[in-house]
mmCIF file of C-alpha atoms in Angstrom:
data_model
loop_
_atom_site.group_PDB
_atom_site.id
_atom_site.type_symbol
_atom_site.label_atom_id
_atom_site.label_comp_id
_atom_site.label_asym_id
_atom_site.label_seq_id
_atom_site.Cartn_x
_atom_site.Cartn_y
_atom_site.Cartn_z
ATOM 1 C CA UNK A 1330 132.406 191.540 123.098
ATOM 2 C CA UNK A 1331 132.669 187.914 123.493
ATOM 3 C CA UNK A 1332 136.289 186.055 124.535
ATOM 4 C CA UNK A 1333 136.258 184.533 120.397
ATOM 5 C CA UNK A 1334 135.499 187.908 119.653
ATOM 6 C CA UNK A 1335 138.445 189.579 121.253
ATOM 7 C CA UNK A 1336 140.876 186.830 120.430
ATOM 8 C CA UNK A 1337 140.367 186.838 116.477
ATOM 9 C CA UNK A 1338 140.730 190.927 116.984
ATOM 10 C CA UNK A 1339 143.602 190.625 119.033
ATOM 11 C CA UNK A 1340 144.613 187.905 116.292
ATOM 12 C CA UNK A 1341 143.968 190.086 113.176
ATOM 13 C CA UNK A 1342 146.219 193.009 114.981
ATOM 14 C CA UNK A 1343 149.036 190.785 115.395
ATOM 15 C CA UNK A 1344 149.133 189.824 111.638
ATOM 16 C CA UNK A 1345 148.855 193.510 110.752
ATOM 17 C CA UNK A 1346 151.587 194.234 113.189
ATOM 18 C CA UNK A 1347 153.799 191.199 111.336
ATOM 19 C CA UNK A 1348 152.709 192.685 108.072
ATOM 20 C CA UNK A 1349 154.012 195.987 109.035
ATOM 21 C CA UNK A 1350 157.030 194.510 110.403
ATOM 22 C CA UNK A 1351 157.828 192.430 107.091
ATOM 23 C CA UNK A 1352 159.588 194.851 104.692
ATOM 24 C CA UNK A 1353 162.176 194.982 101.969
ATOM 25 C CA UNK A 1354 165.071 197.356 102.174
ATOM 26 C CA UNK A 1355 166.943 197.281 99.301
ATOM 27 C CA UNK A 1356 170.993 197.508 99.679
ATOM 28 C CA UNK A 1357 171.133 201.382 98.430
ATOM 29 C CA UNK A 1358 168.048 202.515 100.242
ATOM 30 C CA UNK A 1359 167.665 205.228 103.148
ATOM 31 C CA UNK A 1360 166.408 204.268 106.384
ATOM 32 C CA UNK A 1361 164.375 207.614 107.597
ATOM 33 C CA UNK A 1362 162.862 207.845 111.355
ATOM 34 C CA UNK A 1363 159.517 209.597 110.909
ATOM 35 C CA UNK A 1364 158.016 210.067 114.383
ATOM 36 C CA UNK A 1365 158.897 206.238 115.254
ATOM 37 C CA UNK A 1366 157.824 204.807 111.923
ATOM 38 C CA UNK A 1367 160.429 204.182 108.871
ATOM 39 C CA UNK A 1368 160.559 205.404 105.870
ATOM 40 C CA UNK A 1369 162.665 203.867 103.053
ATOM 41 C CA UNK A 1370 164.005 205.996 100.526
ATOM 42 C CA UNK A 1371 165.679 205.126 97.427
ATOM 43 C CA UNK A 1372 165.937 207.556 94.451
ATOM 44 C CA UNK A 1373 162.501 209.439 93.930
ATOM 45 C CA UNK A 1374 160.532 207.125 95.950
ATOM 46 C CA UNK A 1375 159.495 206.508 99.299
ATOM 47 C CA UNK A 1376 157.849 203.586 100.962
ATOM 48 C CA UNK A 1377 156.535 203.283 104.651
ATOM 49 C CA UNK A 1378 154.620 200.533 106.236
ATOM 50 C CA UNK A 1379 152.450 201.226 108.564
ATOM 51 C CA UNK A 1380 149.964 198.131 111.295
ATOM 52 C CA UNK A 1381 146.524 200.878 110.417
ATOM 53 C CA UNK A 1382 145.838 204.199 108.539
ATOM 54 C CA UNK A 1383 148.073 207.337 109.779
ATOM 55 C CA UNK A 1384 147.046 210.128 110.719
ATOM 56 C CA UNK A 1385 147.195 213.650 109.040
ATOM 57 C CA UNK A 1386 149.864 214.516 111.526
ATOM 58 C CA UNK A 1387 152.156 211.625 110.167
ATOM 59 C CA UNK A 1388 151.124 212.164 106.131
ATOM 60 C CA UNK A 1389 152.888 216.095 106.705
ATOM 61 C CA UNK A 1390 155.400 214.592 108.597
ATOM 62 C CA UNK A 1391 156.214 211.928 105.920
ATOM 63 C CA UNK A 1392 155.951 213.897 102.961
ATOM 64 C CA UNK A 1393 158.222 216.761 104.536
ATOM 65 C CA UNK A 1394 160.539 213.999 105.484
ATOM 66 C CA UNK A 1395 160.699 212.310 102.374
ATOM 67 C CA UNK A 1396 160.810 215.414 100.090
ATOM 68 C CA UNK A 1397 164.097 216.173 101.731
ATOM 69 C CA UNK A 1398 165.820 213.142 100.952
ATOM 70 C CA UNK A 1399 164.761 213.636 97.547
ATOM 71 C CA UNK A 1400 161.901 211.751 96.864
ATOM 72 C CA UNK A 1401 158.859 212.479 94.455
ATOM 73 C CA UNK A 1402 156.282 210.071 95.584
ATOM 74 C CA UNK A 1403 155.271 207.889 98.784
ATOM 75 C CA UNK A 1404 153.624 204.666 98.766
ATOM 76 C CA UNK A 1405 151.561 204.007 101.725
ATOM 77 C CA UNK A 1406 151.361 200.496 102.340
ATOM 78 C CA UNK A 1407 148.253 200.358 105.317
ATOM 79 C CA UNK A 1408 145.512 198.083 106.496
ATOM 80 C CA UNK A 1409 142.800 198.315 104.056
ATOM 81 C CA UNK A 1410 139.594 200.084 105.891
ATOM 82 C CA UNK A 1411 136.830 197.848 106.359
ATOM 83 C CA UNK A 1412 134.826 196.833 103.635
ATOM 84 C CA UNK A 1413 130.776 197.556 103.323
ATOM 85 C CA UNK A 1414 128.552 194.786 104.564
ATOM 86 C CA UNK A 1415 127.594 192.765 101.436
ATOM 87 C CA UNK A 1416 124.907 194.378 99.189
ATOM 88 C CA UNK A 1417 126.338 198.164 100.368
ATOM 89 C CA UNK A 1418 127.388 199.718 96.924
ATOM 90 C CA UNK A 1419 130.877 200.706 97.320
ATOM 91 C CA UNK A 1420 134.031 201.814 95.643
ATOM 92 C CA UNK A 1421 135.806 198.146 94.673
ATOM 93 C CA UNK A 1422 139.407 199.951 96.933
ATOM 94 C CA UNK A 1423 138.385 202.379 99.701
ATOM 95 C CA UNK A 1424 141.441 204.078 100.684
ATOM 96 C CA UNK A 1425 141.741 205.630 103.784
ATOM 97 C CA UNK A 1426 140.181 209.242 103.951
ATOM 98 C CA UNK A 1427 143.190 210.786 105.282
ATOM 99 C CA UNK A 1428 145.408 209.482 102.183
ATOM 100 C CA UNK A 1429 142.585 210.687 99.851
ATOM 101 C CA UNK A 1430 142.900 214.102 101.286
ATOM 102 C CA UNK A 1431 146.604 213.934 100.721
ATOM 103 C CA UNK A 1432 146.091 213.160 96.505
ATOM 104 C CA UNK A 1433 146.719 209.422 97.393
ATOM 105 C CA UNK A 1434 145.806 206.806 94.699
ATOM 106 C CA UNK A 1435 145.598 202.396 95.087
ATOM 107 C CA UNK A 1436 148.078 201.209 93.211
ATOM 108 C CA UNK A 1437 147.869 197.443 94.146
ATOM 109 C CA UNK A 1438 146.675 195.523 97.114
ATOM 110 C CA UNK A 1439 147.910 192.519 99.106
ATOM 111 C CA UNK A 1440 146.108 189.786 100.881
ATOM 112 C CA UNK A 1441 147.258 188.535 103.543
ATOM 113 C CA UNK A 1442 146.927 185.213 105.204
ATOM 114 C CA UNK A 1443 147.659 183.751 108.394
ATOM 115 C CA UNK A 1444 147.670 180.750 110.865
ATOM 116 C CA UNK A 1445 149.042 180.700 114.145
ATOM 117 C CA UNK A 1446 151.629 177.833 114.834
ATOM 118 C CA UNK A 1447 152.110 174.644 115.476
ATOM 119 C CA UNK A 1448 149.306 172.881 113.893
ATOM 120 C CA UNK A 1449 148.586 170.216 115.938
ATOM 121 C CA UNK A 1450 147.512 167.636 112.863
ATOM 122 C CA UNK A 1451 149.526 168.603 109.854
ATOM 123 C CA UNK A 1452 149.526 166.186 107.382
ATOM 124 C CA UNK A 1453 153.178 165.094 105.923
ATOM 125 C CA UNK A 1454 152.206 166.326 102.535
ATOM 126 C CA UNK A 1455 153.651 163.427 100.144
ATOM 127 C CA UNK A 1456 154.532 164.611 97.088
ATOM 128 C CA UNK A 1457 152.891 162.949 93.912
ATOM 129 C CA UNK A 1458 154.345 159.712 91.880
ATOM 130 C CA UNK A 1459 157.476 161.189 90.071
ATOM 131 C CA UNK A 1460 158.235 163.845 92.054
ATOM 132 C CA UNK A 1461 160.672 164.097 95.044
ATOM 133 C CA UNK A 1462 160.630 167.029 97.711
ATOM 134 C CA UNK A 1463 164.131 168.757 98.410
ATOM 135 C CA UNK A 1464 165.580 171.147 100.379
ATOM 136 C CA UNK A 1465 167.736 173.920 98.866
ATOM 137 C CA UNK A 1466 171.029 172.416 100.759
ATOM 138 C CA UNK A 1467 173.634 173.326 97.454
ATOM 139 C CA UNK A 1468 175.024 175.887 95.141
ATOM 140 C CA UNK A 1469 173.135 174.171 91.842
ATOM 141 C CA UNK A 1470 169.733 173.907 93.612
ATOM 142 C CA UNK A 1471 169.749 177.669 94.711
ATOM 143 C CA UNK A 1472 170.521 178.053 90.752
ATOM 144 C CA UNK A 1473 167.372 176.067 89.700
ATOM 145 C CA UNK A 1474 165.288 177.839 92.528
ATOM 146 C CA UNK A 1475 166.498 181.416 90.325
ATOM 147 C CA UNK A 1476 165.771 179.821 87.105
ATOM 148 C CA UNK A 1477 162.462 178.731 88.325
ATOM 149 C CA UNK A 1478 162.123 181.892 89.567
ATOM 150 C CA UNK A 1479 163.071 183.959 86.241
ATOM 151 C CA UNK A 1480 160.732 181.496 84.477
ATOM 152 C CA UNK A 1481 157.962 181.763 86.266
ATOM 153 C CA UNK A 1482 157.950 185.476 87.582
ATOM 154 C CA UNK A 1483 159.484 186.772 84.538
ATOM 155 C CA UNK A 1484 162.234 188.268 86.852
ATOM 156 C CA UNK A 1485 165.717 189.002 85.609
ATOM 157 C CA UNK A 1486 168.466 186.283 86.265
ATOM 158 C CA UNK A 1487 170.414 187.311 89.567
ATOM 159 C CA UNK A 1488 173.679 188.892 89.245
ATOM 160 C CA UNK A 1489 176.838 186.657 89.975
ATOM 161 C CA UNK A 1490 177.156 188.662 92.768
ATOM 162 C CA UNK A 1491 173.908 188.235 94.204
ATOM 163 C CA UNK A 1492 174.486 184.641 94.168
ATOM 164 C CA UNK A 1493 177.131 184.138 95.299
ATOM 165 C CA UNK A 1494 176.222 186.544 98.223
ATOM 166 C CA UNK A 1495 173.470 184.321 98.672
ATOM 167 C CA UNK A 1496 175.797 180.881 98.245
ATOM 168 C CA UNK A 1497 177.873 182.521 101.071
ATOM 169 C CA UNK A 1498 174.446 182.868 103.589
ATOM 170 C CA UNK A 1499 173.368 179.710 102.504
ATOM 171 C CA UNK A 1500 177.081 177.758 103.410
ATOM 172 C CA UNK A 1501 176.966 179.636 106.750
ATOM 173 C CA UNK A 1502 173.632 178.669 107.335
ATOM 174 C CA UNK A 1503 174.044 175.165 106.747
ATOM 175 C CA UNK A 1504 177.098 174.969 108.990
ATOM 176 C CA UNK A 1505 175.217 176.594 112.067
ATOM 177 C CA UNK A 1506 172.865 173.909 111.888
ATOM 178 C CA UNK A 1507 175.186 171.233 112.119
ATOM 179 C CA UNK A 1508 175.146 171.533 115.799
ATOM 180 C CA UNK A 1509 172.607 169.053 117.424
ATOM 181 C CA UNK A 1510 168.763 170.527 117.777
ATOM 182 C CA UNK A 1511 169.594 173.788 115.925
ATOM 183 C CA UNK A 1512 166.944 175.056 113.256
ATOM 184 C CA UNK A 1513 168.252 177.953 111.226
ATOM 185 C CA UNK A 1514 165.469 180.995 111.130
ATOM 186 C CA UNK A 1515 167.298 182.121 107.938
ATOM 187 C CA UNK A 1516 165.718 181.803 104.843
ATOM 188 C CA UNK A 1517 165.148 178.087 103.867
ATOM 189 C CA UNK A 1518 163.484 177.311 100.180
ATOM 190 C CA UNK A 1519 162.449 173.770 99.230
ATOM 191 C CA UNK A 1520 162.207 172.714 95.590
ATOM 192 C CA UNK A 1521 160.207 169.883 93.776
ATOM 193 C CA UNK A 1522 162.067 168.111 91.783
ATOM 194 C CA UNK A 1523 161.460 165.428 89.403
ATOM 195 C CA UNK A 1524 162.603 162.010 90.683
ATOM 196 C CA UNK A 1525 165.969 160.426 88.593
ATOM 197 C CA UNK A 1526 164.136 157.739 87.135
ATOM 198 C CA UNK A 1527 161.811 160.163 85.085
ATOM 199 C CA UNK A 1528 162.109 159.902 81.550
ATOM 200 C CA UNK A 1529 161.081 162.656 79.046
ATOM 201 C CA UNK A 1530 157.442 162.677 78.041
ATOM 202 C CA UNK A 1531 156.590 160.508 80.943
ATOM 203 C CA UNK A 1532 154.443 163.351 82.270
ATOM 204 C CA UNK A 1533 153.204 166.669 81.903
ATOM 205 C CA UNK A 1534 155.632 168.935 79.181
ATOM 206 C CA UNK A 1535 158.928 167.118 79.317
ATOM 207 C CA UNK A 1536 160.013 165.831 82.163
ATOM 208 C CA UNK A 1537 163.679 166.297 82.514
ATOM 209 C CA UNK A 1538 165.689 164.233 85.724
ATOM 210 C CA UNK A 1539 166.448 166.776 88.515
ATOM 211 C CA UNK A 1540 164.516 169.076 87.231
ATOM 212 C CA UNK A 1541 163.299 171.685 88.968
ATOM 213 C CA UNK A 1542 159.221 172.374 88.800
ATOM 214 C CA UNK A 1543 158.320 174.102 92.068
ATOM 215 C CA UNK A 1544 159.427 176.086 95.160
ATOM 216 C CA UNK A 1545 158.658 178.132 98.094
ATOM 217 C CA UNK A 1546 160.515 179.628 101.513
ATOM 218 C CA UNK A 1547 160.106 180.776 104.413
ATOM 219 C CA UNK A 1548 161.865 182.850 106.950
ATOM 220 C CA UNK A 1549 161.676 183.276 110.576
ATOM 221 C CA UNK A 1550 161.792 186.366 112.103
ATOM 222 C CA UNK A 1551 160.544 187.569 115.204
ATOM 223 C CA UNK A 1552 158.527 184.003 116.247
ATOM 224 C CA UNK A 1553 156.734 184.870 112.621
ATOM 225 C CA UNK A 1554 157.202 182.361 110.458
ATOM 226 C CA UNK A 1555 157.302 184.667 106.496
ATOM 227 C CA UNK A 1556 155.955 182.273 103.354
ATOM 228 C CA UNK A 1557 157.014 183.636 100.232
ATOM 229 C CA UNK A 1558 158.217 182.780 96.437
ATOM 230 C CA UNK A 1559 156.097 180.352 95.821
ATOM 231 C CA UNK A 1560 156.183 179.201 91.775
ATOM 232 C CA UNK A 1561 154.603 176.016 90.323
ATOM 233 C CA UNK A 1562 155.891 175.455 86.289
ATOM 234 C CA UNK A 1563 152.284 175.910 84.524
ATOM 235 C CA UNK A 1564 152.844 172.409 82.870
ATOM 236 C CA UNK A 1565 153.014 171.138 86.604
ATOM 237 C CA UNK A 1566 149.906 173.113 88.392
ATOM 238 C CA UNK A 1567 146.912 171.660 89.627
ATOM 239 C CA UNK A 1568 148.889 168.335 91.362
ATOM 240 C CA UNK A 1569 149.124 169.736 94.905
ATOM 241 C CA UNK A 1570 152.557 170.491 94.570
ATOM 242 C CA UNK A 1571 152.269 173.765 96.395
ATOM 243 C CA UNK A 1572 150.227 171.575 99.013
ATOM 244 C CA UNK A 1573 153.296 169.787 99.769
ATOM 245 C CA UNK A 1574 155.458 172.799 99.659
ATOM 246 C CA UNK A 1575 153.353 174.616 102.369
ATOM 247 C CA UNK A 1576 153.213 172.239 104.627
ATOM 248 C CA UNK A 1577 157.129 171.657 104.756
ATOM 249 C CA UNK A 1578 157.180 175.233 105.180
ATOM 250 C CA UNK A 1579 154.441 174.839 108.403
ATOM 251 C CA UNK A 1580 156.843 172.250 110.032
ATOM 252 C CA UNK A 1581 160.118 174.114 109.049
ATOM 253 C CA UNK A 1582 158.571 177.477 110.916
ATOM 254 C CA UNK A 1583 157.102 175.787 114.064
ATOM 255 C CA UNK A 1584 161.292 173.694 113.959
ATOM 256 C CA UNK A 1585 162.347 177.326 114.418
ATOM 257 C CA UNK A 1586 159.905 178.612 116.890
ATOM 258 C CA UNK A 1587 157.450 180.627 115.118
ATOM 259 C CA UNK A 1588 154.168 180.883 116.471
ATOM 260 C CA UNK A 1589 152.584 182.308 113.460
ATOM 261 C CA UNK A 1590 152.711 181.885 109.853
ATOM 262 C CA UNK A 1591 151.894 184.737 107.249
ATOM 263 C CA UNK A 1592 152.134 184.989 103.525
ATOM 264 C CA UNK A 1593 150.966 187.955 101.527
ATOM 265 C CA UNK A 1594 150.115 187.914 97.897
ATOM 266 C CA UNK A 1595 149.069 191.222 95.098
ATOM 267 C CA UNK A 1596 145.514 191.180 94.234
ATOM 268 C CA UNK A 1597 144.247 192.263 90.697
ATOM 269 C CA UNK A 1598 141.825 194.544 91.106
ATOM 270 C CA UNK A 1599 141.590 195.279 87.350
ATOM 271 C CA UNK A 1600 141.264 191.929 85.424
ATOM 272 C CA UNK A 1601 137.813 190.261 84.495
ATOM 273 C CA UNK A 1602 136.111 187.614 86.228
ATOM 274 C CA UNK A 1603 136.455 189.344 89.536
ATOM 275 C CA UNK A 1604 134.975 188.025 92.661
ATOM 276 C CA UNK A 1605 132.425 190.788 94.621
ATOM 277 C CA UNK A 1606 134.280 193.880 94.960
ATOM 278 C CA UNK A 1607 136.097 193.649 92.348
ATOM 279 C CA UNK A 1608 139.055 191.652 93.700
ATOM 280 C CA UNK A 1609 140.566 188.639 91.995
ATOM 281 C CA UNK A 1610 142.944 186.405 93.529
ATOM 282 C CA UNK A 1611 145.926 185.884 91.383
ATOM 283 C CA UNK A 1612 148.153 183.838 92.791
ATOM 284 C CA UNK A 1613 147.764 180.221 93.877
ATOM 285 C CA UNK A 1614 147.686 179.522 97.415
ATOM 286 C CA UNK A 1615 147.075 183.033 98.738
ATOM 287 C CA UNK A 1616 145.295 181.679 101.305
ATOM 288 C CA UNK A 1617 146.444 178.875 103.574
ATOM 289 C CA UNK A 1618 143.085 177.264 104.340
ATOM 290 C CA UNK A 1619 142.541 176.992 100.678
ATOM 291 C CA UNK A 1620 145.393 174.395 99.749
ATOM 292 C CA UNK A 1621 143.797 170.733 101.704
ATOM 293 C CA UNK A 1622 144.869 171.883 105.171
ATOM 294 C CA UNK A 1623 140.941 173.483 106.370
ATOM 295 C CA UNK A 1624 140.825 170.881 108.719
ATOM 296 C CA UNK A 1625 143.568 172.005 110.481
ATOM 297 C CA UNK A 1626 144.500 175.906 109.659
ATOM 298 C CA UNK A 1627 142.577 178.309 111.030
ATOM 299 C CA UNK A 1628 143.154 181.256 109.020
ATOM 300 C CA UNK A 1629 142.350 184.707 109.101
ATOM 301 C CA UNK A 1630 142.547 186.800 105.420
ATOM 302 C CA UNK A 1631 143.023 190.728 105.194
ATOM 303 C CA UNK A 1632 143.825 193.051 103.021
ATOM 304 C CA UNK A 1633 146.653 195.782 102.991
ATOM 305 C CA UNK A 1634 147.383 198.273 99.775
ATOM 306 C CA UNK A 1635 149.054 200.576 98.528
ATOM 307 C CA UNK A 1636 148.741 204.404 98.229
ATOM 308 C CA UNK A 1637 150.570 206.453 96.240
ATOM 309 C CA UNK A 1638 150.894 210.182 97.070
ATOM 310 C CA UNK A 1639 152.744 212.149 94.032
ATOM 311 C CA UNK A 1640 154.814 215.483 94.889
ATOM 312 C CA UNK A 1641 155.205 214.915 98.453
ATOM 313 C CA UNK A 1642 155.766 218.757 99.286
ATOM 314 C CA UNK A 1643 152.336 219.757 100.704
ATOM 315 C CA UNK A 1644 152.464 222.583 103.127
ATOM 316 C CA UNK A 1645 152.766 221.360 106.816
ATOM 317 C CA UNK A 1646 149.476 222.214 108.341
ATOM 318 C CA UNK A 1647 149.884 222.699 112.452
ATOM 319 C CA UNK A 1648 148.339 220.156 114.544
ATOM 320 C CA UNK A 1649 150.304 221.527 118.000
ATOM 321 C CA UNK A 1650 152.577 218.643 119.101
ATOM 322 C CA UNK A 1651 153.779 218.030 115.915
ATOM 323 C CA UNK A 1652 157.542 216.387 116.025
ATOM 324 C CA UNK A 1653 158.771 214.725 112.589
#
């Protein structure tokens, strides 16, 4: 194996480790230790999030594990197994055997994306005539980034208490970084906004001063620097708005010390038009060497997905050595 060779494997393990690492755990969930993984619990279902495939010794373990706290299903969410060389007929999601033995089914796959950080040549990423980048800095501009949000995701409006939760993190936030040379590694969103002197019809749609037409964030966590909820206003796609977005994000992570950037998006595997294996991309600017920046990214993509295994009350088999 050659020196590239072992760095873009030792690369690609990294970003499944940070993958792994990057999980939601909602406020009313279970934390479960499963023989040194986690398994989050909440109501009938189970999640875990594992770097590669488990093992059959794990799958019992989890399933015992997760039937006692009461849940009916797990999802799985693994590195994908390698795909066939092109031309090699193959099933369009190949889970891994060991989660097929176990009943498991692909619900939905993620791509992932990566970079590692600083780029050395990132371009400042003007935004286009009438529009005016901004950092979510207030109370009213976390509101937009929600209605964007809402609008865009079809996502329920946040709670009152959510926000002003969130208000509360963002305040404290803000006033940490008032001391000199101090980047918060907190979540940080930017909007696009369109500039005051905008008047309606003088674009795309209407477009309405202050207004609120795109977004993204990022979070820092563990020198990894997370891109996430990005959301471009249909009426505003296709202007490199999410261009300008990522690369504040880039200079906001590498601020805050991250030496790697990662975003993950759902891939259809269902919809028509697919590309060769029967995955679409869905959502724009899955990968980061796809948005102006190939001069300067280098970026690895991968997949993860999901497995779901129903009932999880299979009988332990013994493996000697076996601790849950």
């Amino acid at each position: 194996m050659t020196a590239a060779d072992q760095g873009a494997n030792d690369f690609a393990a990294a970003v499944q480790r940070a993958a792994a690492a990057w999980r939601w755990v909602p406020y009313d969930a279970q934390r479960v230790a499963v023989a040194g993984q986690e398994l989050i619990v909440r109501g009938q279902e189970a999640r875990i999030h594992l770097a590669g495939a488990p093992d059959a010794v794990l799958v019992d373990a989890v399933h015992r594990r997760a039937a006692e706290a009461g849940a009916q299903a797990v999802t799985w969410v693994v590195a994908e197994p390698e795909r066939p060389a092109a031309g090699v007929a193959a099933a369009a999601v190949p889970v891994p055997p060991v989660l097929v033995e176990a009943g498991a089914v692909c619900v939905e796959e993620l791509e992932l994306s990566a970079c590692p950080l600083p780029l050395p040549a990132l371009s400042s990423g003007d935004p286009p005539a009438g529009l005016r980048l901004r950092r979510v800095d207030t109370e009213q501009l976390l509101d937009q980034a929600y209605h964007l949000d809402a609008e865009v995701f079809g996502t329920p409006p946040r709670s009152g208490a959510y926000r002003r939760e969130a208000a509360a993190a963002l305040r404290a936030q803000l006033e940490q970084e008032r001391t000199p040379g101090v980047v918060g590694s907190g979540p940080c969103r930017y909007l696009m906004l369109v500039d005051g002197d905008q008047r309606a019809g003088a674009g795309p749609g209407d477009d309405v001063p202050g207004l609120a037409v795109a977004t993204a964030g990022v979070t820092v966590v563990d020198a990894v620097a997370r891109l996430w909820g990005a959301a471009v206003l249909p009426a505003y796609r296709g202007r490199g708005l999410f261009r300008v977005l990522l690369a504040a994000l880039l200079r906001r992570g590498s601020a805050a010390g991250a030496t790697l950037a990662l975003t993950r998006a759902r891939v259809d595997t269902t919809a028509g038009g697919a590309a060769p294996g029967g995955v679409r991309r869905v959502w724009s600017g899955a990968s980061l060497s796809d948005q102006g920046l190939k001069t300067v990214v280098v970026s690895i993509i991968m997949s993860r997905m999901c497995c779901v295994t129903q009932r999880p009350t299979v009988a332990t088999r013994s493996y000697g050595g076996h601790s849950g």
